[in-house]
CSV table of C-alpha atoms in Angstrom, one decimal:
chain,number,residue,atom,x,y,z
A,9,UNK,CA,29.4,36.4,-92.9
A,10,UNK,CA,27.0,36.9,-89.7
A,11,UNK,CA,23.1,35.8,-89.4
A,12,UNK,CA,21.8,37.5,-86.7
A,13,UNK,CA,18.8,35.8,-85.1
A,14,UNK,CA,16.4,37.6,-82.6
A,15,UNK,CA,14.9,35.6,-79.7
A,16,UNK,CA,12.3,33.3,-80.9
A,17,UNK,CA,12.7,33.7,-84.3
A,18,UNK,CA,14.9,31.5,-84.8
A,19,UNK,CA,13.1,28.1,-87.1
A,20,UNK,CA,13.9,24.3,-86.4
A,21,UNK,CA,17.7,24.4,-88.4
A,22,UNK,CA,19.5,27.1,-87.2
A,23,UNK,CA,18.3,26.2,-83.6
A,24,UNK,CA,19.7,22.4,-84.0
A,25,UNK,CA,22.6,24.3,-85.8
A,26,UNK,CA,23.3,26.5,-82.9
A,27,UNK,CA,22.8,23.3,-80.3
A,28,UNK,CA,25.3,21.7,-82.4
A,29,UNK,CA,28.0,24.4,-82.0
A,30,UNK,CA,27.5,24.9,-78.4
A,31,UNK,CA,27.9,21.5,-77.5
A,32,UNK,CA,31.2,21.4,-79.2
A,33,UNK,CA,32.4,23.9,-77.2
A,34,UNK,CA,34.1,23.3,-74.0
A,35,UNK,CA,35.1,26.5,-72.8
A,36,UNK,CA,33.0,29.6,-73.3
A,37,UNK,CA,33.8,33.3,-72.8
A,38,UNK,CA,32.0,35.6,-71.1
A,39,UNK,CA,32.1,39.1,-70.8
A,40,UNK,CA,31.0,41.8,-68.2
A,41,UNK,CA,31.5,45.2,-67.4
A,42,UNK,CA,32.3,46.3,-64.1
A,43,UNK,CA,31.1,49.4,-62.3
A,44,UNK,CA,33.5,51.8,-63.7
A,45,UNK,CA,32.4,50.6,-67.1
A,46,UNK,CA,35.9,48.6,-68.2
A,47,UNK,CA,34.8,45.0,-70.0
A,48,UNK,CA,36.7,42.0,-68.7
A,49,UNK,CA,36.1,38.6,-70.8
A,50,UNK,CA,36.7,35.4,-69.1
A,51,UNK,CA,36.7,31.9,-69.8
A,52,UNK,CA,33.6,29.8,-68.3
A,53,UNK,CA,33.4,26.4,-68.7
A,54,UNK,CA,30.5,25.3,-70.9
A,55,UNK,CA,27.6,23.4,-69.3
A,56,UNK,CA,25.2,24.4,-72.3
A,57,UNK,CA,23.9,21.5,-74.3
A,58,UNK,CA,21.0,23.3,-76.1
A,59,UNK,CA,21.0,27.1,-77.5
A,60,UNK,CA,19.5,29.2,-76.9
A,61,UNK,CA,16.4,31.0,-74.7
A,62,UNK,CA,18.4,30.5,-71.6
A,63,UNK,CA,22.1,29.8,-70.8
A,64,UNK,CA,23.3,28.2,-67.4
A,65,UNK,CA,26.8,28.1,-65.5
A,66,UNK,CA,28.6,27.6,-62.9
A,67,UNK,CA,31.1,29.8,-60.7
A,68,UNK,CA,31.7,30.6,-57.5
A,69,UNK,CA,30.5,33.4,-55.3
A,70,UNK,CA,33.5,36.0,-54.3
A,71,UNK,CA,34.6,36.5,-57.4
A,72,UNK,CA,34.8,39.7,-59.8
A,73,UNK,CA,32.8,37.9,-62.2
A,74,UNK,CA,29.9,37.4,-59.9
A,75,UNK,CA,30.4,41.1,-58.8
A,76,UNK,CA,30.2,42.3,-62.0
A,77,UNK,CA,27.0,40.3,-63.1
A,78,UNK,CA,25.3,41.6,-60.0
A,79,UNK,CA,26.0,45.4,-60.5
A,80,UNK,CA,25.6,45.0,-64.2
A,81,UNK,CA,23.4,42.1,-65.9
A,82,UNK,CA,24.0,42.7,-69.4
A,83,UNK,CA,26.6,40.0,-71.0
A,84,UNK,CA,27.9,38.7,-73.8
A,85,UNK,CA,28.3,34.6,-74.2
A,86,UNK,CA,31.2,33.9,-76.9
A,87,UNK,CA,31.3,30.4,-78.3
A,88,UNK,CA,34.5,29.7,-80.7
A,89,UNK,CA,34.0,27.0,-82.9
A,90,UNK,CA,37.6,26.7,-83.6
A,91,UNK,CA,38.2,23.9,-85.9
A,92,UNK,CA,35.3,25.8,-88.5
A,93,UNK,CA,36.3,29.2,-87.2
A,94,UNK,CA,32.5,29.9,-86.7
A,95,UNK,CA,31.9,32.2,-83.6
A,96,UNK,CA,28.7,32.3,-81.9
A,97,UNK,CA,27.7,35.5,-79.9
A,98,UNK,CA,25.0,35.2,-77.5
A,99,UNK,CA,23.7,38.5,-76.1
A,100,UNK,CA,21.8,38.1,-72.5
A,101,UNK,CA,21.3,39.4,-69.4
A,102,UNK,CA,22.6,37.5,-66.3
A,103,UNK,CA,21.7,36.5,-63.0
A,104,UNK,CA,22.8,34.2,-60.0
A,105,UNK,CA,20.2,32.0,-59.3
A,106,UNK,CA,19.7,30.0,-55.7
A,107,UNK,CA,18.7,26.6,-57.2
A,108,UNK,CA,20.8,23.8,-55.9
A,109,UNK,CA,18.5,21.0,-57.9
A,110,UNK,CA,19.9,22.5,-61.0
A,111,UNK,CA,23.5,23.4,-60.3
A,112,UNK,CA,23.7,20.1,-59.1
A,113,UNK,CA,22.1,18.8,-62.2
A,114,UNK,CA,24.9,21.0,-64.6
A,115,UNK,CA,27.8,19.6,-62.2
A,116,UNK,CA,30.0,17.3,-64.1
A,117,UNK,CA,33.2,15.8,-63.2
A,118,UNK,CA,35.5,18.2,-65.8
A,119,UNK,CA,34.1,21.0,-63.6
A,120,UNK,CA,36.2,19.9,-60.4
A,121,UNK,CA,39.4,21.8,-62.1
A,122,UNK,CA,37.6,25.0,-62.2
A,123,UNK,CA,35.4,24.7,-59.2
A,124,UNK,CA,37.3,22.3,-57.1
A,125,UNK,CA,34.7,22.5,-54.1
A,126,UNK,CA,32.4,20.2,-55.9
A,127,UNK,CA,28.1,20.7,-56.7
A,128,UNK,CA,27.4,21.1,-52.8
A,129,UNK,CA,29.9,24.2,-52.0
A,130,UNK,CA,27.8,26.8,-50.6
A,131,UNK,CA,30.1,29.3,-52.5
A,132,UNK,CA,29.0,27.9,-55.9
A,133,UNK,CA,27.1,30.1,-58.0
A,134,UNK,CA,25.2,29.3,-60.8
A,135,UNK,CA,24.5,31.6,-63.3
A,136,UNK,CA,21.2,32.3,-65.4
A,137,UNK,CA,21.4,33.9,-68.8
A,138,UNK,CA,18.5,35.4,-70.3
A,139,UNK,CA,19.1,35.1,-74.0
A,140,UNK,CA,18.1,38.2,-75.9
A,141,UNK,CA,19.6,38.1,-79.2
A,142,UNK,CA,22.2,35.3,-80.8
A,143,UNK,CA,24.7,36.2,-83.9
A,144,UNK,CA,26.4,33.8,-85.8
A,145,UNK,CA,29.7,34.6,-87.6
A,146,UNK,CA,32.0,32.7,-90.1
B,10,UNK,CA,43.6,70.9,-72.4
B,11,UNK,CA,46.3,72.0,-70.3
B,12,UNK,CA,44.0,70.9,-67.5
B,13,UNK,CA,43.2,67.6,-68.3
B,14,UNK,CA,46.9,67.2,-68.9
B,15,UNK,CA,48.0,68.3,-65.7
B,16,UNK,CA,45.3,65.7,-64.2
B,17,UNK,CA,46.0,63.2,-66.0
B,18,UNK,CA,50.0,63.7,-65.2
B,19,UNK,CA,48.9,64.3,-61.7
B,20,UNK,CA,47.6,60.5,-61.9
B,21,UNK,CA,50.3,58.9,-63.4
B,22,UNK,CA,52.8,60.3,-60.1
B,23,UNK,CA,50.6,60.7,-57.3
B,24,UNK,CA,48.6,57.1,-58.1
B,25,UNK,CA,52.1,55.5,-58.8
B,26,UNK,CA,51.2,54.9,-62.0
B,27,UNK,CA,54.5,56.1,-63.6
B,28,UNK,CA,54.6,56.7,-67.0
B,29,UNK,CA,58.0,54.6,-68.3
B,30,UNK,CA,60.1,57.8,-68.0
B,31,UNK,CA,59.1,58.6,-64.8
B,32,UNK,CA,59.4,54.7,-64.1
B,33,UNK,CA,63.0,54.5,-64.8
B,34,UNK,CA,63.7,57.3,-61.9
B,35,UNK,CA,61.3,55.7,-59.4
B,36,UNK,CA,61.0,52.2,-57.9
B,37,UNK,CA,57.7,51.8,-56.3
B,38,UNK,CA,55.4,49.2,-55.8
B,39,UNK,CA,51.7,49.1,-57.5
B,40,UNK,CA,48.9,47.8,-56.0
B,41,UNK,CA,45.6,46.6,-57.9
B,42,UNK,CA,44.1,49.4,-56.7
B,43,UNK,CA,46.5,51.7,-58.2
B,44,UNK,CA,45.9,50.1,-61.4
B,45,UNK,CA,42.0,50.3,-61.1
B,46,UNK,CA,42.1,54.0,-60.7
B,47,UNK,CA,44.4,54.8,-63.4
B,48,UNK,CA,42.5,52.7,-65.7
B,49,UNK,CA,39.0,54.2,-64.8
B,50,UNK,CA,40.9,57.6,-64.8
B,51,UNK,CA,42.1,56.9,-68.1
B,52,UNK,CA,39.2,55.6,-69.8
B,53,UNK,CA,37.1,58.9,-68.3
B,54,UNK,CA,39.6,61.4,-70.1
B,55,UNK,CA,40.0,59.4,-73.3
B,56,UNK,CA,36.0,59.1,-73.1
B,57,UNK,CA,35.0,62.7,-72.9
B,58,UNK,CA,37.8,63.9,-75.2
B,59,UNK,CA,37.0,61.6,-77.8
B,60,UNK,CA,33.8,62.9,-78.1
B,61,UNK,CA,35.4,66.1,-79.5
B,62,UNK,CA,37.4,66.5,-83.1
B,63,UNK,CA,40.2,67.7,-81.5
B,64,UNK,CA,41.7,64.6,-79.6
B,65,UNK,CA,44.6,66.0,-77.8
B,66,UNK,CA,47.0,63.6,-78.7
B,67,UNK,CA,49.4,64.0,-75.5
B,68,UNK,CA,46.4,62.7,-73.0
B,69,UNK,CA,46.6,59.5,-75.3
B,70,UNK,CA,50.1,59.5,-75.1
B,71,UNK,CA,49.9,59.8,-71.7
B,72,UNK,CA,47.5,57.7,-70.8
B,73,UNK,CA,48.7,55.0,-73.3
B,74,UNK,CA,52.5,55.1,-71.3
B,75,UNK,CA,50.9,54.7,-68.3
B,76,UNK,CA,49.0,51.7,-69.3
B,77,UNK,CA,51.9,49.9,-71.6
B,78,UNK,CA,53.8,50.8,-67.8
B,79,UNK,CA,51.4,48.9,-66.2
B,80,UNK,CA,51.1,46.2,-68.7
B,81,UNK,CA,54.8,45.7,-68.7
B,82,UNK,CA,54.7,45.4,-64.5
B,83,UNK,CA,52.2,43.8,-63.6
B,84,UNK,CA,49.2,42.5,-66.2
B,85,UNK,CA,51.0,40.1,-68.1
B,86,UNK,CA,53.2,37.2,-66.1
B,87,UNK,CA,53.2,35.0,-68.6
B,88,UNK,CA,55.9,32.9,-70.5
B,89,UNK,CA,58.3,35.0,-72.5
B,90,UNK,CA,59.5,33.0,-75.3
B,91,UNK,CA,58.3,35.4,-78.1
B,92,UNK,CA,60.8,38.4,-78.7
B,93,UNK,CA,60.3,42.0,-77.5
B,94,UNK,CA,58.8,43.9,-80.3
B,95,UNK,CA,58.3,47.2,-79.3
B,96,UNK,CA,60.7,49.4,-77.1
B,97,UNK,CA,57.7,50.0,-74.3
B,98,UNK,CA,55.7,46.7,-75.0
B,99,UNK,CA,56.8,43.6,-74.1
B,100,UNK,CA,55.8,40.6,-76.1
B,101,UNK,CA,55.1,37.5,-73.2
B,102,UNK,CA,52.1,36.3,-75.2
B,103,UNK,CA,53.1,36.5,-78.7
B,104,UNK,CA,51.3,38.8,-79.6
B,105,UNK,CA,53.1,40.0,-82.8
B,106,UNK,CA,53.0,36.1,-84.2
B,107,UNK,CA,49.2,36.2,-83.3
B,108,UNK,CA,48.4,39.1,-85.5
B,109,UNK,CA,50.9,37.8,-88.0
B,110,UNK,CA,48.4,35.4,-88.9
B,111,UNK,CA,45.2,35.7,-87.5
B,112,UNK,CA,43.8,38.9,-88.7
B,113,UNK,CA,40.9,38.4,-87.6
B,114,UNK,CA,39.3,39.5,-84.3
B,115,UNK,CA,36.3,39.1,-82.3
B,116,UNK,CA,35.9,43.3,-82.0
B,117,UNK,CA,33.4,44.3,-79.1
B,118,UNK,CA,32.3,47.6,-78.2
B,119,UNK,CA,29.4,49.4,-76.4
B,120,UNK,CA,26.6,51.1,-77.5
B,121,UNK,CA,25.0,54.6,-75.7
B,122,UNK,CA,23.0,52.3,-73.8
B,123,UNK,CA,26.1,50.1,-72.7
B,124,UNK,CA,25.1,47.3,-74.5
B,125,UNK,CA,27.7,45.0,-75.5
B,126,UNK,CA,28.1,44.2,-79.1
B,127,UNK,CA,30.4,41.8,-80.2
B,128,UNK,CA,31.4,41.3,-84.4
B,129,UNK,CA,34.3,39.7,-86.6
B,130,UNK,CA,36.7,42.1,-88.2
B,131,UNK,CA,39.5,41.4,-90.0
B,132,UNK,CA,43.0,44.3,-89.4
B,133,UNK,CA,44.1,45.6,-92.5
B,134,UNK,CA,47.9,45.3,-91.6
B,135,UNK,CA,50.0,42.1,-90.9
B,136,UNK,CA,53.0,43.9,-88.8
B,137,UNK,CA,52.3,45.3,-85.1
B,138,UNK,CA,53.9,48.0,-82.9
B,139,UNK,CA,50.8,48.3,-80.5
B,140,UNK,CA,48.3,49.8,-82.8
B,141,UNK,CA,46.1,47.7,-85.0
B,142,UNK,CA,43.9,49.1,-88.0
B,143,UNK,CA,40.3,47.8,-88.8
B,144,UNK,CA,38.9,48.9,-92.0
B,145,UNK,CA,35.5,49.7,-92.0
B,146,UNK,CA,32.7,51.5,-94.1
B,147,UNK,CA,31.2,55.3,-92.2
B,148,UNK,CA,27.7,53.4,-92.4
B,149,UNK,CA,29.2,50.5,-90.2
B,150,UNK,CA,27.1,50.8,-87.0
B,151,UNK,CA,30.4,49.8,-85.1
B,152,UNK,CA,31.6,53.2,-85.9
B,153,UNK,CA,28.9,54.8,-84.1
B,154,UNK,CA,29.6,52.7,-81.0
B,155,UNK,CA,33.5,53.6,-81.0
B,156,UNK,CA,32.8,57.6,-81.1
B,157,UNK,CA,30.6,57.0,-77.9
B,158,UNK,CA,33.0,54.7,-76.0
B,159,UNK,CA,36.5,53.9,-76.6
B,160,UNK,CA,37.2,51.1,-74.6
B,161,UNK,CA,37.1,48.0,-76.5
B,162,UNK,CA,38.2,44.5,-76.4
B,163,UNK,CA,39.9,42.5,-79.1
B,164,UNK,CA,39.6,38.5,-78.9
B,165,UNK,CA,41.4,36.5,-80.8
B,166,UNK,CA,41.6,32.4,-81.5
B,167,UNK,CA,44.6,31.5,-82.3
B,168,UNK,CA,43.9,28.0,-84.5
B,169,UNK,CA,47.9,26.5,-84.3
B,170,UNK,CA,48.6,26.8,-80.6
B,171,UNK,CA,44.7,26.9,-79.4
B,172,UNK,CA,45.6,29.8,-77.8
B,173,UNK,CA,42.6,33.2,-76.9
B,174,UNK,CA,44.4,36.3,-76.4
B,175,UNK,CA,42.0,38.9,-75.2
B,176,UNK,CA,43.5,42.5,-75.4
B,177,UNK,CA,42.2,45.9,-74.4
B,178,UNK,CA,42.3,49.1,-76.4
B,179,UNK,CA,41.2,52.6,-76.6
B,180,UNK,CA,39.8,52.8,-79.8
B,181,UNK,CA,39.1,56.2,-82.5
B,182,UNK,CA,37.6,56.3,-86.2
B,183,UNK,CA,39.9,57.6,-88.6
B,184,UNK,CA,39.2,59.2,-92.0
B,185,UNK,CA,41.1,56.8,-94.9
B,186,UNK,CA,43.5,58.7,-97.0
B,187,UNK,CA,44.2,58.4,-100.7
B,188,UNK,CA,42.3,55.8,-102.5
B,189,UNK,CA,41.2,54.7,-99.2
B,190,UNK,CA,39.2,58.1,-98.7
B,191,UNK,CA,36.1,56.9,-98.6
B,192,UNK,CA,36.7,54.6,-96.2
B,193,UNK,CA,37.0,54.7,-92.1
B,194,UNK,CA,39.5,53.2,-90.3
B,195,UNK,CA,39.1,52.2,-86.5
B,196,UNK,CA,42.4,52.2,-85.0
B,197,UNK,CA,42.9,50.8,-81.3
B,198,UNK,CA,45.9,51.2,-79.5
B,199,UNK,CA,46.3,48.1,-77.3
B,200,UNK,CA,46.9,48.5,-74.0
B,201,UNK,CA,47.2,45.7,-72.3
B,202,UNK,CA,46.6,41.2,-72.8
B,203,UNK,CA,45.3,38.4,-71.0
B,204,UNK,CA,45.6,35.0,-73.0
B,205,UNK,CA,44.5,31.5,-72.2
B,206,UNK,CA,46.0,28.1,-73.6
């Protein structure tokens, strides 16, 4: 079954439902298309506690993702709930921000595996989604 | 048709790609870029012929050898405890247990605009040989964005071994046969897997 929620329309429950889901999930997916218009999903560690008018991440300049993101904004956010097998799907557009107070703010130790250069590597990215639409499915 | 044939042929030798026929009498080396080209290549003639009724069939063929070639060489270095199920696909990711018993994927697409869209379906068969079948109804707006743009992705959670397989496919709407008529079926012929533990 999916309930597809618009930005801003969503009321007080399915909001604190949605928070709930995405801060039980560790690792999201994310997926971009590149120039020549072929999708590539990958995994991005979650560093969402709230859903959802804006997502953030981090990543690390030099990488296709970052590429990608930068020719093309448009995204898709995939949560997988899967103990309940509930999938959230977050539709956005993306940007790489330059805010160091707030990657730095997102950095937690789990990260270092991922992005072993720590919250101060100049090569960090962090990544801004603007939310436009969220669907969830059971 | 013969033209796009002869290009897309023309890709597969002069690119390296080598279809697994041409494979077996060749020994080359294939570098990323190789693999980016063929793909874009592959996805541009599958694109604009799909948009017709009359899909020629040996571009598919083509194309999909070339890609289960590349897939086979280079995509997929992963472990190989799952047995070979198909004479041109290997199985490294278990793949065939996957869809044994999780018919359900995350199915995403594009739209005309290139938006993504992303939506549970659920296969209609439990075996796999490297095509799967989605049922879906002809008012499904999924339909819509499969006849403009056949590269799609499949994602799938695999709840025993925690595993996400995400695999690639060119997908077309087929008319149901039988006392399926009324429906559509999308079929997607994977191409190629990534997965994640």
């Amino acid at each position: 079954m999916g309930l597809s929620l618009q930005r801003g329309s969503e009321a007080a429950g399915p909001s604190e439902l949605l928070s709930d889901l995405v801060n039980s999930v560790s690792v999201a997916l994310i997926t971009t298309v590149d120039a020549t218009g072929i999708m590539h999903t990958r995994q991005l560690p979650n560093t969402n506690s709230e859903c959802c008018d804006d997502l953030w991440f981090l990543s690390s300049q030099d990488t296709p993702l970052i590429d990608e993101v930068r020719r093309n904004p448009k995204v898709l956010i995939t949560y997988a709930h899967r103990a309940t097998g509930t999938y959230l799907v977050v539709n956005g557009e993306a940007f790489v921000r330059n805010d160091p107070v707030r990657a730095r703010h997102l950095w937690h130790p789990t990260l270092a595996s991922w992005l072993p250069g720590g919250p101060d590597d100049p090569q960090l990215a962090l990544l801004h989604v603007s939310v436009k639409s969220v669907e969830i499915w059971e | 048709l013969e033209h796009i044939m002869a290009q897309a042929e023309s890709l597969a030798t002069t690119d390296q790609v080598a279809p697994p026929w041409l494979a077996a009498r060749t020994d080359r080396s294939v570098g990323p870029d190789a693999v980016a080209r063929a793909r874009t290549r592959a996805i541009e003639l599958v694109d604009r012929d799909s948009a017709s009724d009359r899909f020629p069939q040996r571009i598919l063929s083509t194309v999909k050898h070339a890609w289960r070639w590349l897939a086979h060489n280079i995509r997929i270095a992963l472990s190989t405890e799952q047995p070979v199920h198909h004479p041109l696909v290997p199985d490294p990711v278990g793949l065939r247990a996957l869809i044994q018993h999780t018919r359900v994927a995350l199915v995403t697409t594009r739209d005309r605009s290139g938006a993504l869209h992303s939506e549970p379906m659920e296969a209609s068969q439990r075996d796999f040989d490297g095509v799967i079948w989605f049922p879906a109804s002809e008012s499904a707006p999924v339909l819509e964005r499969v006849r403009a743009r056949a590269a799609v992705q499949l994602t799938y959670h695999d709840k025993h071994s925690n595993r996400c397989v995400v695999l690639d496919g060119i997908a077309r709407v087929c008319d149901g046969t039988g006392r399926h008529a009324t429906n559509r079926f999308i079929r997607v012929d994977v191409v190629s897997a990534d997965a994640w533990d």
